mmCIF file of C-alpha atoms in Angstrom:
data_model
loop_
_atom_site.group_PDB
_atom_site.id
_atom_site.type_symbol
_atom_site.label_atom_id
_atom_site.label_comp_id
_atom_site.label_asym_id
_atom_site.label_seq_id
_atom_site.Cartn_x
_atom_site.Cartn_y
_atom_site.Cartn_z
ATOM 1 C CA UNK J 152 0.000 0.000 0.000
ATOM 2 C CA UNK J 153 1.174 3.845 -0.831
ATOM 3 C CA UNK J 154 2.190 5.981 1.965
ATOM 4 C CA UNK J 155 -0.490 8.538 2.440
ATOM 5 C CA UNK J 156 0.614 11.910 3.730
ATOM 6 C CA UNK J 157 -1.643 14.616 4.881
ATOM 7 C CA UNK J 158 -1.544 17.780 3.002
ATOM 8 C CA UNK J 159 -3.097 20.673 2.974
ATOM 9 C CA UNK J 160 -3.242 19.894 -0.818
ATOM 10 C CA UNK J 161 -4.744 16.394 -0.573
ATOM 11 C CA UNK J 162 -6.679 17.402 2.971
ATOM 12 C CA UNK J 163 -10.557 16.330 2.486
ATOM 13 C CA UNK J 164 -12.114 19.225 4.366
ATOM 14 C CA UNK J 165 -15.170 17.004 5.858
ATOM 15 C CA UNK J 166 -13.072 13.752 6.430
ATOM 16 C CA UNK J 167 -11.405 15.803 8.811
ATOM 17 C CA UNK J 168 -13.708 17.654 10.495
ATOM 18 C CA UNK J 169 -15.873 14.241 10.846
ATOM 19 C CA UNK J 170 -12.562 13.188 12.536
ATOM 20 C CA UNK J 171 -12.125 16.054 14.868
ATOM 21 C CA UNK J 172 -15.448 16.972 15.678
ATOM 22 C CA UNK J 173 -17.998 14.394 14.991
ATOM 23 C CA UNK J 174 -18.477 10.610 16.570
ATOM 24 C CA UNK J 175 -21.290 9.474 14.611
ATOM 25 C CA UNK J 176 -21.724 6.046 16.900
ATOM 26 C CA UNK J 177 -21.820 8.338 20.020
ATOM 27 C CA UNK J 178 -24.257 10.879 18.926
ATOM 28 C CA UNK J 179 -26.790 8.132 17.698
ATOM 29 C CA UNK J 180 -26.599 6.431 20.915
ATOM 30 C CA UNK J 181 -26.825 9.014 22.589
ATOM 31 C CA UNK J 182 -29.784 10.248 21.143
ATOM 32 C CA UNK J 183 -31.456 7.205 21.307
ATOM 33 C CA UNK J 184 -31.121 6.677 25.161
ATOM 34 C CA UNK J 185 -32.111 9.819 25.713
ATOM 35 C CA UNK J 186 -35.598 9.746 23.905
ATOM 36 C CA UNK J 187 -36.012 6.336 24.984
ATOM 37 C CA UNK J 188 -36.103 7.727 28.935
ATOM 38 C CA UNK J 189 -38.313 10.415 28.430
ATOM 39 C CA UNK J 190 -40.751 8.476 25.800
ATOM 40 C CA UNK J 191 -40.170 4.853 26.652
ATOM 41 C CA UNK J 192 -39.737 4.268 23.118
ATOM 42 C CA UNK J 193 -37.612 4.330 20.424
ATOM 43 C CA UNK J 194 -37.150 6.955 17.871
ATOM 44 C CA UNK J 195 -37.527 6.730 14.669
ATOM 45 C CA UNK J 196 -37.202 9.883 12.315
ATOM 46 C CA UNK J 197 -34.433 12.359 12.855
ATOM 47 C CA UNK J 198 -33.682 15.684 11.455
ATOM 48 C CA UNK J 199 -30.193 17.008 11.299
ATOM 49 C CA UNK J 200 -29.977 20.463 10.685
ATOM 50 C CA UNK J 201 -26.763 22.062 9.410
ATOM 51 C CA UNK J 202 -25.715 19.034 8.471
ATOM 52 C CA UNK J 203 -22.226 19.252 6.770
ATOM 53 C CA UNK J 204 -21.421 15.683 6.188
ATOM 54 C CA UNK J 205 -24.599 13.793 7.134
ATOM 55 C CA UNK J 206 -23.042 11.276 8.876
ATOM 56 C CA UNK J 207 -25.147 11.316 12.147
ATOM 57 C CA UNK J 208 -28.015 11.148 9.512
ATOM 58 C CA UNK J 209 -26.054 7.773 7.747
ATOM 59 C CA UNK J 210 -25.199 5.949 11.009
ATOM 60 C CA UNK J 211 -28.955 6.886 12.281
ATOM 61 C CA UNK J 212 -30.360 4.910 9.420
ATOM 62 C CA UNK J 213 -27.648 1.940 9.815
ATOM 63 C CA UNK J 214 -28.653 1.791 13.232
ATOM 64 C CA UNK J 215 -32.458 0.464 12.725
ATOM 65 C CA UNK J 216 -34.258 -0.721 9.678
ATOM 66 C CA UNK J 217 -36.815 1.409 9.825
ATOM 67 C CA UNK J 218 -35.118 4.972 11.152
ATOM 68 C CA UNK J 219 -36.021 7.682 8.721
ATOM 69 C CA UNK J 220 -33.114 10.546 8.664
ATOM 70 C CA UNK J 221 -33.974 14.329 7.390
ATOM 71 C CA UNK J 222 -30.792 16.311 6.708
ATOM 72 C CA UNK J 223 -31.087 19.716 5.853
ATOM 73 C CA UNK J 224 -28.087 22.301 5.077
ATOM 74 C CA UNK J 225 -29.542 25.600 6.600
#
């Protein structure tokens, strides 16, 4: 396999803010015990606002099989 070094010239922009900012796994989770303690249910349908990459919205609708995921880039 090539070496890979980071550049500013070969930098992906949301790769590495995904990497610095976002967990995707944690937020989901997160969100999900949290509605499940107040509703006693799971959720089903989220909306990301200012959504950048959409990957909360992609690992929201891995995470069940029938999880609905608006994204919307405000």
């Amino acid at each position: 396999m090539a070496k890979y070094t980071l550049s500013r010239k070969h930098a992906d922009k949301f790769r590495l803010y995904e990497l610095s900012v976002q967990d995707p796994t944690f937020e989901v989770d997160f969100a999900v015990r949290q509605y499940r303690q107040r509703r006693r249910r799971r959720p089903l349908v989220l909306r990301e606002d200012f959504w950048g990459t959409a990957s909360n919205s992609c690992q929201w609708v891995k995470e069940h099989r029938d999880a609905r995921a608006i994204a919307l880039a405000l």
